[in-house]
Structure formats: C-alpha cells, structure tokens
mmCIF file of C-alpha atoms and ligand atoms in Angstrom:
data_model
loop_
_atom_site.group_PDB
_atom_site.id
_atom_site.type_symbol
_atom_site.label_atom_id
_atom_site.label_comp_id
_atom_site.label_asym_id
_atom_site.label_seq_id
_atom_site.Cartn_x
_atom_site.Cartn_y
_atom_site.Cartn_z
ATOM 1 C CA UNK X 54 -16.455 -50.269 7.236
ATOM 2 C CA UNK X 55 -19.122 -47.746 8.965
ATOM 3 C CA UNK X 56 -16.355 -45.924 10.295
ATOM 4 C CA UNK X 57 -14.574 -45.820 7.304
ATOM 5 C CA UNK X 58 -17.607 -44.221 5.294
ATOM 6 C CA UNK X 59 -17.822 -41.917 8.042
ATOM 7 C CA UNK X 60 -14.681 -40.670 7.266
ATOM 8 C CA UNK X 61 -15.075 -40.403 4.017
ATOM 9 C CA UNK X 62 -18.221 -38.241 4.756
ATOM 10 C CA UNK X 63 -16.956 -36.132 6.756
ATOM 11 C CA UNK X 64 -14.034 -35.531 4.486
ATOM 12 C CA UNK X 65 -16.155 -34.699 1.968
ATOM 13 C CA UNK X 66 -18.090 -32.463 3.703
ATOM 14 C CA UNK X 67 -14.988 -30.697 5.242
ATOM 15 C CA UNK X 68 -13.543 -30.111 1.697
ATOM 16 C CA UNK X 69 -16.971 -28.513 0.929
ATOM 17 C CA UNK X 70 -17.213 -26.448 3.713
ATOM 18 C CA UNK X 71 -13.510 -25.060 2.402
ATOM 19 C CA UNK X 72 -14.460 -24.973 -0.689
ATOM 20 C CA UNK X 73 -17.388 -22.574 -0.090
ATOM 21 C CA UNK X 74 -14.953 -20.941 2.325
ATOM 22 C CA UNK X 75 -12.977 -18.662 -0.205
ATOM 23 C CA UNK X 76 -16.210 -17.541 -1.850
ATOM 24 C CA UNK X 77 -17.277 -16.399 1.514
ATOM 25 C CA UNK X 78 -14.473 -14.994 3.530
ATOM 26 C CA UNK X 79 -14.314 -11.366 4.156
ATOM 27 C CA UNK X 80 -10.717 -9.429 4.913
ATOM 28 C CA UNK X 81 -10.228 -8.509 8.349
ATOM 29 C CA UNK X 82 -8.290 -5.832 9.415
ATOM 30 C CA UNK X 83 -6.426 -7.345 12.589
ATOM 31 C CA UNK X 84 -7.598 -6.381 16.203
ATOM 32 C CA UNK X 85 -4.921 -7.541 18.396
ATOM 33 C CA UNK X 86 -2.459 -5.012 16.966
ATOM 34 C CA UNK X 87 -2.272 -1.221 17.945
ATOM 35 C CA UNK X 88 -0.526 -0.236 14.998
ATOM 36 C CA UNK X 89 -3.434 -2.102 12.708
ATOM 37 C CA UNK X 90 -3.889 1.053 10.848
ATOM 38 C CA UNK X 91 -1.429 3.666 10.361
ATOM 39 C CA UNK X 92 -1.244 6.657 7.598
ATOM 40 C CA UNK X 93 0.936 4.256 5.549
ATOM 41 C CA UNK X 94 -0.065 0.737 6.407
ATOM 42 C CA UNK X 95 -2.549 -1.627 7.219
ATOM 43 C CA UNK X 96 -2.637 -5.244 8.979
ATOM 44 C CA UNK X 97 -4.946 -7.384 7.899
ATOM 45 C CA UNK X 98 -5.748 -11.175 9.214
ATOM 46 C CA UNK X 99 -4.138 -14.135 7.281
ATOM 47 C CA UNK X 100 -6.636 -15.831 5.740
ATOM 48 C CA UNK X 101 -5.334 -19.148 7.051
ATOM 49 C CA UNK X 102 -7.388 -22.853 6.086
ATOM 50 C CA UNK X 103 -9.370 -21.186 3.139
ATOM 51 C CA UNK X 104 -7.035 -22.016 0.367
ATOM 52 C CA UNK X 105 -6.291 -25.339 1.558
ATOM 53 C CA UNK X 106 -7.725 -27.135 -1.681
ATOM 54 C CA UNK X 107 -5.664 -24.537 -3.782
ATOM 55 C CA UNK X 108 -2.280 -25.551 -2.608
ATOM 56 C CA UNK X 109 -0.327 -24.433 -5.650
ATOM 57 C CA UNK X 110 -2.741 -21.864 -7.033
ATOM 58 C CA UNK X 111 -1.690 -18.678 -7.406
ATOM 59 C CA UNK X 112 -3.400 -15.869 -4.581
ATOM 60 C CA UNK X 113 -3.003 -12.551 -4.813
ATOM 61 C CA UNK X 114 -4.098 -9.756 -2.682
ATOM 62 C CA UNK X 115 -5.713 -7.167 -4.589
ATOM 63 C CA UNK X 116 -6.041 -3.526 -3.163
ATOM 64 C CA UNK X 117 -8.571 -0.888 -4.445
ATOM 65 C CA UNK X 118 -9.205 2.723 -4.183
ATOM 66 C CA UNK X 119 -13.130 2.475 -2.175
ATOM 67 C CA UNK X 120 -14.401 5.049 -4.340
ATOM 68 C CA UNK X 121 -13.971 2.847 -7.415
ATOM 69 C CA UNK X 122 -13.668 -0.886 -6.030
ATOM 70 C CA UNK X 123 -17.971 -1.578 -6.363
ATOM 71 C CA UNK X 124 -17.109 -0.704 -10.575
ATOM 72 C CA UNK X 125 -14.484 -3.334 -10.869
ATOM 73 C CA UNK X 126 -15.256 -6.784 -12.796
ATOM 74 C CA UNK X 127 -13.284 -10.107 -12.103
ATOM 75 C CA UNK X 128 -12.297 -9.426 -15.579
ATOM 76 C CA UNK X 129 -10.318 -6.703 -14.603
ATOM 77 C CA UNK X 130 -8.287 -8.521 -12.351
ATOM 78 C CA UNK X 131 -6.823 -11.046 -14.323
ATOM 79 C CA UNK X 132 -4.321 -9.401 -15.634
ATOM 80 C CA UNK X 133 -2.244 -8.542 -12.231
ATOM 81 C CA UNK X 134 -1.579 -5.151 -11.867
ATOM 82 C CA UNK X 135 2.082 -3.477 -10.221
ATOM 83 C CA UNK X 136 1.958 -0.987 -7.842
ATOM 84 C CA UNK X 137 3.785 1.795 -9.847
ATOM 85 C CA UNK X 138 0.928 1.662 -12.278
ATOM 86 C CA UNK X 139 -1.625 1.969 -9.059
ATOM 87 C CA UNK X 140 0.613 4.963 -7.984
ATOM 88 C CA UNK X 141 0.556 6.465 -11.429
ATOM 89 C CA UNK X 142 -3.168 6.518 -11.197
ATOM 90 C CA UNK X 143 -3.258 4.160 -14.063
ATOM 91 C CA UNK X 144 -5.538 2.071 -12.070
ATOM 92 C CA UNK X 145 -7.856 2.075 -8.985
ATOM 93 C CA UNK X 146 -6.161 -1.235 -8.027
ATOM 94 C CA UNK X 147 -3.372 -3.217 -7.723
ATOM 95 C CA UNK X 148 -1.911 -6.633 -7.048
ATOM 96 C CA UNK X 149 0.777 -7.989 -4.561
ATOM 97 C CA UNK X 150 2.052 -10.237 -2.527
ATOM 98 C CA UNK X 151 1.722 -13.507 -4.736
ATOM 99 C CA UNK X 152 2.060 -16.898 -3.100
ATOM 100 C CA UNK X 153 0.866 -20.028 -4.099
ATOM 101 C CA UNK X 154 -2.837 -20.813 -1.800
ATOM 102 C CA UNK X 155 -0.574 -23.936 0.150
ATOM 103 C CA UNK X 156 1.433 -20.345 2.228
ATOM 104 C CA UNK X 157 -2.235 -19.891 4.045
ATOM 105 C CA UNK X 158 -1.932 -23.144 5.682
ATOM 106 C CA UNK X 159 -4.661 -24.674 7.786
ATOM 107 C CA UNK X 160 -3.154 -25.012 11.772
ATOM 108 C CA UNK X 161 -4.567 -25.172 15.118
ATOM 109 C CA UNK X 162 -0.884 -23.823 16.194
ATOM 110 C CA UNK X 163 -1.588 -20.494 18.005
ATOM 111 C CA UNK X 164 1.690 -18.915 15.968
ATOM 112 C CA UNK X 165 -0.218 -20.117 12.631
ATOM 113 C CA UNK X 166 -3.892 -18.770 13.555
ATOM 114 C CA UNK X 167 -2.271 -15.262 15.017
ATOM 115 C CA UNK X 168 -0.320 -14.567 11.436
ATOM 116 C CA UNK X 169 -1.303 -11.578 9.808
ATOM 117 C CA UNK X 170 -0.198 -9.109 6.932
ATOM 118 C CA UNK X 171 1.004 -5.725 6.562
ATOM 119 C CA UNK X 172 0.475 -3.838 3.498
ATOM 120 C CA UNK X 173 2.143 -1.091 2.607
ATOM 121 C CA UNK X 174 5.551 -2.416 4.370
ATOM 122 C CA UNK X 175 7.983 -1.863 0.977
ATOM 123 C CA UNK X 176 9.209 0.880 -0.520
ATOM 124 C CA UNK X 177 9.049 0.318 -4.390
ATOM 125 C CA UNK X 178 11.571 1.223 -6.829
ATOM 126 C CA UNK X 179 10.751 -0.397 -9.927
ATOM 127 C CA UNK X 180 7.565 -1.622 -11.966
ATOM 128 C CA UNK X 181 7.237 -4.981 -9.634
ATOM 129 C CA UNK X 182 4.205 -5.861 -7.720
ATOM 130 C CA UNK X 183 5.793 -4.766 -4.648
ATOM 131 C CA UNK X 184 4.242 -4.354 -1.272
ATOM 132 C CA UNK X 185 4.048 -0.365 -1.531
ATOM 133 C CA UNK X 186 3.260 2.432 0.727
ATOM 134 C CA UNK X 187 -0.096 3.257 0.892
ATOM 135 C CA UNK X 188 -1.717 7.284 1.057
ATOM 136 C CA UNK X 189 -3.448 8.334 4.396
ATOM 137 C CA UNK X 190 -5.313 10.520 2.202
ATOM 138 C CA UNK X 191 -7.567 7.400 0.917
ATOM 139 C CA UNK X 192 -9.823 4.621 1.641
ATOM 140 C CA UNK X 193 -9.368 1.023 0.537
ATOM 141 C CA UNK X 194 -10.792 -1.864 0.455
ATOM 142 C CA UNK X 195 -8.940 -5.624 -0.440
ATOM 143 C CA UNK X 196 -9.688 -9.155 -1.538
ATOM 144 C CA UNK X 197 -7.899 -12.290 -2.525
ATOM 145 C CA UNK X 198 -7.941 -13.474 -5.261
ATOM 146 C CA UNK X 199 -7.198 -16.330 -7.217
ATOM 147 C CA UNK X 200 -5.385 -16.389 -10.957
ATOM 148 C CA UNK X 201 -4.693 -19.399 -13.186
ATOM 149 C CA UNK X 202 -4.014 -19.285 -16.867
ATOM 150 C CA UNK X 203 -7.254 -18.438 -17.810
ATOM 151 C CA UNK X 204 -7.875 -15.505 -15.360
ATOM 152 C CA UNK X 205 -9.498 -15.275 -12.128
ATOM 153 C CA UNK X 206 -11.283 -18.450 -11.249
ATOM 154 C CA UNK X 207 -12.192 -17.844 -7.499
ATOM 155 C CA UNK X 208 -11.742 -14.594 -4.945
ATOM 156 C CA UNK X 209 -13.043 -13.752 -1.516
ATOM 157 C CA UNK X 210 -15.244 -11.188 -0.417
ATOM 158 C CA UNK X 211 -14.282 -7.286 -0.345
ATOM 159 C CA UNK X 212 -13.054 -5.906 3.030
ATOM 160 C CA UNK X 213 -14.826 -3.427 4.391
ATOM 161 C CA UNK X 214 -13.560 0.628 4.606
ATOM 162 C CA UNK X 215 -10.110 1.027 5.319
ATOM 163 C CA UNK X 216 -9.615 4.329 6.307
ATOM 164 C CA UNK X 217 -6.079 5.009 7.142
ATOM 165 C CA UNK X 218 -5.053 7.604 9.735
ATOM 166 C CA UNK X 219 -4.991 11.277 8.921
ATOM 167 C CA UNK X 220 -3.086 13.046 10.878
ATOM 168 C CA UNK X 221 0.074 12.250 9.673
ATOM 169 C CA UNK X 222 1.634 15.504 11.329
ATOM 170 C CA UNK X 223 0.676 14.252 14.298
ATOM 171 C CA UNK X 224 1.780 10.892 13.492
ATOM 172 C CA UNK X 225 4.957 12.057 12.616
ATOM 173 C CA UNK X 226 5.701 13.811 16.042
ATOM 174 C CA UNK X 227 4.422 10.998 17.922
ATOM 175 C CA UNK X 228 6.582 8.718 15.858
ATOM 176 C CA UNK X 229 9.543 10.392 15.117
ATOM 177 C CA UNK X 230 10.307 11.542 18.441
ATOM 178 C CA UNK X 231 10.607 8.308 20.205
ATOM 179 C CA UNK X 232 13.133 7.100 18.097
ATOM 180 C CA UNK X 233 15.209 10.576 18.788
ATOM 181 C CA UNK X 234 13.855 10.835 23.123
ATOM 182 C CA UNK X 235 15.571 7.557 22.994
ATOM 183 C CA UNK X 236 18.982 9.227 21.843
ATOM 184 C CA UNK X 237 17.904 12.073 24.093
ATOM 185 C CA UNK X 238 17.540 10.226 27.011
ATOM 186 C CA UNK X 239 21.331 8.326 26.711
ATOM 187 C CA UNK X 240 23.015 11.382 26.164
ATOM 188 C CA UNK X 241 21.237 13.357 28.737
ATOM 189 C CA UNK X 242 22.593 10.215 30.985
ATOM 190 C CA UNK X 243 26.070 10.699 29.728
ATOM 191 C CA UNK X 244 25.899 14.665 30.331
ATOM 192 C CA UNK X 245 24.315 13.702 34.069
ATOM 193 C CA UNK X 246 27.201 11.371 35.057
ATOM 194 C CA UNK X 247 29.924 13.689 33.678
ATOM 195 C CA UNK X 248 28.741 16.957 35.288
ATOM 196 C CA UNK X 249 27.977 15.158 38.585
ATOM 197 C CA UNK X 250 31.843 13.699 38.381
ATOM 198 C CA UNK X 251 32.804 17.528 37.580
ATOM 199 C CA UNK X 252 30.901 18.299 40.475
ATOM 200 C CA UNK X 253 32.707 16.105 43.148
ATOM 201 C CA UNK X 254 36.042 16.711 41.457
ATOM 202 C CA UNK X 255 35.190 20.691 42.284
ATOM 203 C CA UNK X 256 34.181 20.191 45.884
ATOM 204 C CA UNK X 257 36.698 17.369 46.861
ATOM 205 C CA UNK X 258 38.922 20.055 45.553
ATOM 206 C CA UNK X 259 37.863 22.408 47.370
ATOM 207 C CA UNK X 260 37.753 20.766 50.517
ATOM 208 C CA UNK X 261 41.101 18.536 50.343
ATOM 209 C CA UNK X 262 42.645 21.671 48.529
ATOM 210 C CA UNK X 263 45.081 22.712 51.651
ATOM 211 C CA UNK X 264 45.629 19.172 52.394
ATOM 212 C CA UNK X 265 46.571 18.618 48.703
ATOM 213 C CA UNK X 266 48.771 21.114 48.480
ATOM 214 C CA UNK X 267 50.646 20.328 51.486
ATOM 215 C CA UNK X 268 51.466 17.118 50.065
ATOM 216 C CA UNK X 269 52.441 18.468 46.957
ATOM 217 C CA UNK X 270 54.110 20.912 48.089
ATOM 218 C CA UNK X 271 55.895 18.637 50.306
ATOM 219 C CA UNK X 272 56.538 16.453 47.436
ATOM 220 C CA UNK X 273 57.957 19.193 45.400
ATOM 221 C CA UNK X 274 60.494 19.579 48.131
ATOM 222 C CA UNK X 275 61.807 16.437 47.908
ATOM 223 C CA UNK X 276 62.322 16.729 44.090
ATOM 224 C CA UNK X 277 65.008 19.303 44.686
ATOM 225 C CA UNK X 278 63.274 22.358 45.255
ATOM 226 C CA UNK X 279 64.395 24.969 42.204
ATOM 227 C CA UNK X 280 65.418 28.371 43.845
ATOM 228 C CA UNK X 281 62.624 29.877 42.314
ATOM 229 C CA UNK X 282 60.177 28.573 44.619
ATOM 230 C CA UNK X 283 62.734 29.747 47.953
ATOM 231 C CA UNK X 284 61.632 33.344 47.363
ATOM 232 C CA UNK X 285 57.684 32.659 46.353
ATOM 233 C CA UNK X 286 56.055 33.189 50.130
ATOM 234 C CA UNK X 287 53.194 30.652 51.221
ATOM 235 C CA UNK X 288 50.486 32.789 49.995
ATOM 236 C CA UNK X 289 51.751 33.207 46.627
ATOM 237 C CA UNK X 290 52.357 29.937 45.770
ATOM 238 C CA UNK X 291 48.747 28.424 47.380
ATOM 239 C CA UNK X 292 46.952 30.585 45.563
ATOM 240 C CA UNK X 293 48.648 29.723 42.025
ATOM 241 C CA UNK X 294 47.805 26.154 42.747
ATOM 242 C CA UNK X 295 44.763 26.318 43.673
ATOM 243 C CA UNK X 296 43.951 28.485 40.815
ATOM 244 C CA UNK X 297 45.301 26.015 38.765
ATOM 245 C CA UNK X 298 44.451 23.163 39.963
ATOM 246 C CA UNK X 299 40.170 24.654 39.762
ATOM 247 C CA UNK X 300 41.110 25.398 35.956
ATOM 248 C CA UNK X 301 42.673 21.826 34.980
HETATM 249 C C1 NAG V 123 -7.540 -2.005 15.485
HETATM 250 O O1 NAG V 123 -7.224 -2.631 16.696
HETATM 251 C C2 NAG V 123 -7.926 -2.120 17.801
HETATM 252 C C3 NAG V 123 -7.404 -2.818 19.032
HETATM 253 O O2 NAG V 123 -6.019 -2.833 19.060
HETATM 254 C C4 NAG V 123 -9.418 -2.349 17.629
HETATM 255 O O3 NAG V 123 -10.116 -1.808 18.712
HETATM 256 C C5 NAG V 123 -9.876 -1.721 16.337
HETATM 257 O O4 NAG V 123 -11.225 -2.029 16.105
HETATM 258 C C6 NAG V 123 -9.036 -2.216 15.181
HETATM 259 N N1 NAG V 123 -9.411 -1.502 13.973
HETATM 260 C C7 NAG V 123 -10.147 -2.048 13.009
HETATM 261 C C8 NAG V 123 -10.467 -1.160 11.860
HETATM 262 O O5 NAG V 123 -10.524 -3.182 13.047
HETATM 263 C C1 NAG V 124 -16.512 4.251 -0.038
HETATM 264 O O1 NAG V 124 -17.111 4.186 -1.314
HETATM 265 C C2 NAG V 124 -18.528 4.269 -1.336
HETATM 266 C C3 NAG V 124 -18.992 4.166 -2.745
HETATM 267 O O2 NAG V 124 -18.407 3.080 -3.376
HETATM 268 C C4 NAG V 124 -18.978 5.564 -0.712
HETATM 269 O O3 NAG V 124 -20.373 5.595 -0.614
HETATM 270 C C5 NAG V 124 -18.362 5.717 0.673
HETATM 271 O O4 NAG V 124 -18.670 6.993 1.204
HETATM 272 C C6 NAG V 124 -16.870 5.553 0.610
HETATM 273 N N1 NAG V 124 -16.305 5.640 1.923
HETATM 274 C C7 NAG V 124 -15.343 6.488 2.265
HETATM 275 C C8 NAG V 124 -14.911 6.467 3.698
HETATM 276 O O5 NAG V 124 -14.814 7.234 1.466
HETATM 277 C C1 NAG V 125 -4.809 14.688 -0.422
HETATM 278 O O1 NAG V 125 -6.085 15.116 -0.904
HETATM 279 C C2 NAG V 125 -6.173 16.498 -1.166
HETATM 280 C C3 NAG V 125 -7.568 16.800 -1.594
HETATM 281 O O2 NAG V 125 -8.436 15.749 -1.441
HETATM 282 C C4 NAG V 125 -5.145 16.867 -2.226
HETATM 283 O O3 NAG V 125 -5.182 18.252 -2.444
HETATM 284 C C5 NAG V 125 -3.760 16.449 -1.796
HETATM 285 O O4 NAG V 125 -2.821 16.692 -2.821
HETATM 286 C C6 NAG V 125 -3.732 14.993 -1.455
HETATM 287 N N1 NAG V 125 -2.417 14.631 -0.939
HETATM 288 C C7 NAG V 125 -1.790 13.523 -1.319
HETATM 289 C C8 NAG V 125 -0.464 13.293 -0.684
HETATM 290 O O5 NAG V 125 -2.246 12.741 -2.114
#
C-alpha cells in the first residue's frame, strides 16, 4: 500500500513537473548539426516529453519577425496564420507545422531525443500553412504554441535571435558547386580514361606499326591481291597505311 501511494506521488508530481514544462521550455536551435542555420532554414530541437499531457491538442509552431515578436499578444495567435500572408507582409508571424502534442513523444530512445525540425524546408504554392522558405535578410524568433477552440490556452517560451546566414552569394558558390564538381569530377574521369586509351592506341601504333602492316599486308595477299597493289612499291603503300591507320 506504501508503495502504491508512492507511485501515485510520484506520478503526480511527474505530471506536474510536465505540466509546468510547456510554460517553461525555450526553442533551441540544434547544435549537433552543421547546417543548423542556413540563409533559408533553420533546425531547431524537438521539443520531445513537454506535450505529453496534451496528446491530442493541437501545437503549432509559430515564427516571428524579432523586430516585432516582444509586441505580439496570445490573442494574436489564435487565429493561425499561413505563410503567404507572413510573406505578403500581412503579418510579423506565422503558423505551421500543426500536429496534435501526442507527435512530441516522451522517449529515452536516442533516435527519439536526437529528432529535430527544419523550418523553412517547403516551397509554398498556395495560401496553406506550409513550411516556407525563410529570408536571410531577417531575424526570427519561434514558440509553440497550443490552440483549442477557444484560442491559445498554453505556449512555450520565445527562442532566442535567429539570425540566418548572410552571405548567400557565398552560400550559393559553396553550395552550388558541389553538386556540379561532382558532375565535374565523373566526366573529367571519363575524358581521363578515354584520352589515356587514345594514348596507348597511338603509341602501340606506332611501335607495332611495321609489324602490323606486315601482317596485313601479308593478309591482303592471301585475299587475292588486286593488280593495283602489284605496281604500288613498298614505300608507297606503308606510308598510306600508316597514315591511315594514325587517322582512324
Ligand atoms: C550550430 O551548430 C554548431 C555546431 O555544429 C554550434 O557550434 C552553434 O552554436 C549552433 N548554432 C546555434 C545558433 O546554436
Ligand atoms: C531583435 O529585436 C530586438 C527588439 O525587439 C532588438 O533590440 C534586437 O536588436 C533585434 N535583434 C536583431 C539581431 O535584429
Ligand atoms: C534585404 O534588406 C534590404 C535592406 O534592409 C532591402 O533593400 C532588400 O530588398 C532586402 N532583400 C530581400 C530579399 O528581402
């Protein structure tokens, strides 16, 4: 029976240590990745085991301009806003990637705890609440928050500063390049292999080229020799083939 209400405590008191969770988690932008921040994108931490009393609330990740996100109300996020009206300029903010709280699953499972989220991964053609590129040109900052029918009933901290890269030109010939060296790099192969086969063609040529001839000549001969060839002399006839046989 002790045990039993020792459970139950400590049940109780893990629930409220998640409940108090969401309240005070803060977005992280995710360290083990090089490409955590790019001119486009950013990759931010899963926030794994804080919805876990929320299983089929909705969460939403809400992304904000950082020169206007300290003005912005909980009010003004209950109405979920798309992307194309954040790109419009309609709004400082937008909201994405819904799922209900039970897709942040608690885990001890190192694939679970290492799961993270890229935003700015979709390229948005209509008025959804899409996933869309972001502008290297500005600084964000993102929460997560949580909608019902009556509007925003609980939300996390705001990120800090995400500053995306600048330099996209330089981005872009780092990037780009790779994906064309790569291309380079096979065809440059190709153009190795075929000249160095050229290249032993033209001196096996050259060195067999008597012997060669002999034996075609020799060959010829047996083939009925045409009367043409009876009045060619040696020298005329080695140096056509070998002429030839250089060009071919
Ligand atoms: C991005 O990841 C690198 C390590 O890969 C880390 O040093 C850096 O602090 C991260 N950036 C941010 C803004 O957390
Ligand atoms: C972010 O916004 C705050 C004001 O809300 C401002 O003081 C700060 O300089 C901004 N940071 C950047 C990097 O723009
Ligand atoms: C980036 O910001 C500068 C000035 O702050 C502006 O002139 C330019 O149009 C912006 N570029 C984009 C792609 O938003």
């Amino acid at each position: 029976m002790d045990l039993y209400i020792k459970l139950g405590l400590l049940l109780v008191m893990s629930i409220a240590v998640d409940a108090s969770d969401v309240s005070d988690y803060i977005p992280q932008i995710a360290q083990n990745i090089t490409t955590n921040i790019t001119d486009r994108t950013f990759v931010l931490v899963q926030p794994n085991c804080i919805f876990n009393q929320y299983t089929t609330t909705n969460v939403w990740v809400v992304i904000a301009l950082n020169k206007s996100f300290s003005n912005l109300k909980d009010s003004d996020f209950s109405t979920p806003v798309p992307y194309s009206s954040f790109k419009n300029g309609l709004y400082d903010y937008y909201h994405t990637l819904l799922v209900s709280g039970g897709k942040y699953p608690c885990s001890t499972g190192d694939s679970a705890s290492n799961k993270v989220i890229l935003i700015g991964s979709e390229t948005c053609k209509d008025n959804t609440f899409c996933n869309g590129v972001l502008s290297n040109n500005q600084t964000y900052r993102v929460k997560f928050i949580l909608l019902n029918s009556t509007g925003i009933f609980d939300k996390t901290q705001w990120s800090s500063e995400i500053i995306l890269q600048k330099d996209k030109s330089l981005l872009g010939l780092n990037v780009l390049p790779s994906g064309r060296s790569g291309g380079m790099i096979v065809l440059t192969s190709i153009l190795s292999v075929l000249l160095a086969i050229l290249l032993v063609s033209v001196i096996a040529a050259l060195a067999l080229g008597s012997r060669d001839i002999c034996w075609k000549r020799s060959v010829y001969n047996e083939k009925s020799v045409s009367s043409k060839m009876d009045f060619m002399t040696h020298s005329t006839y080695r140096s056509r083939y070998d002429h030839m046989y250089l060009v071919s």
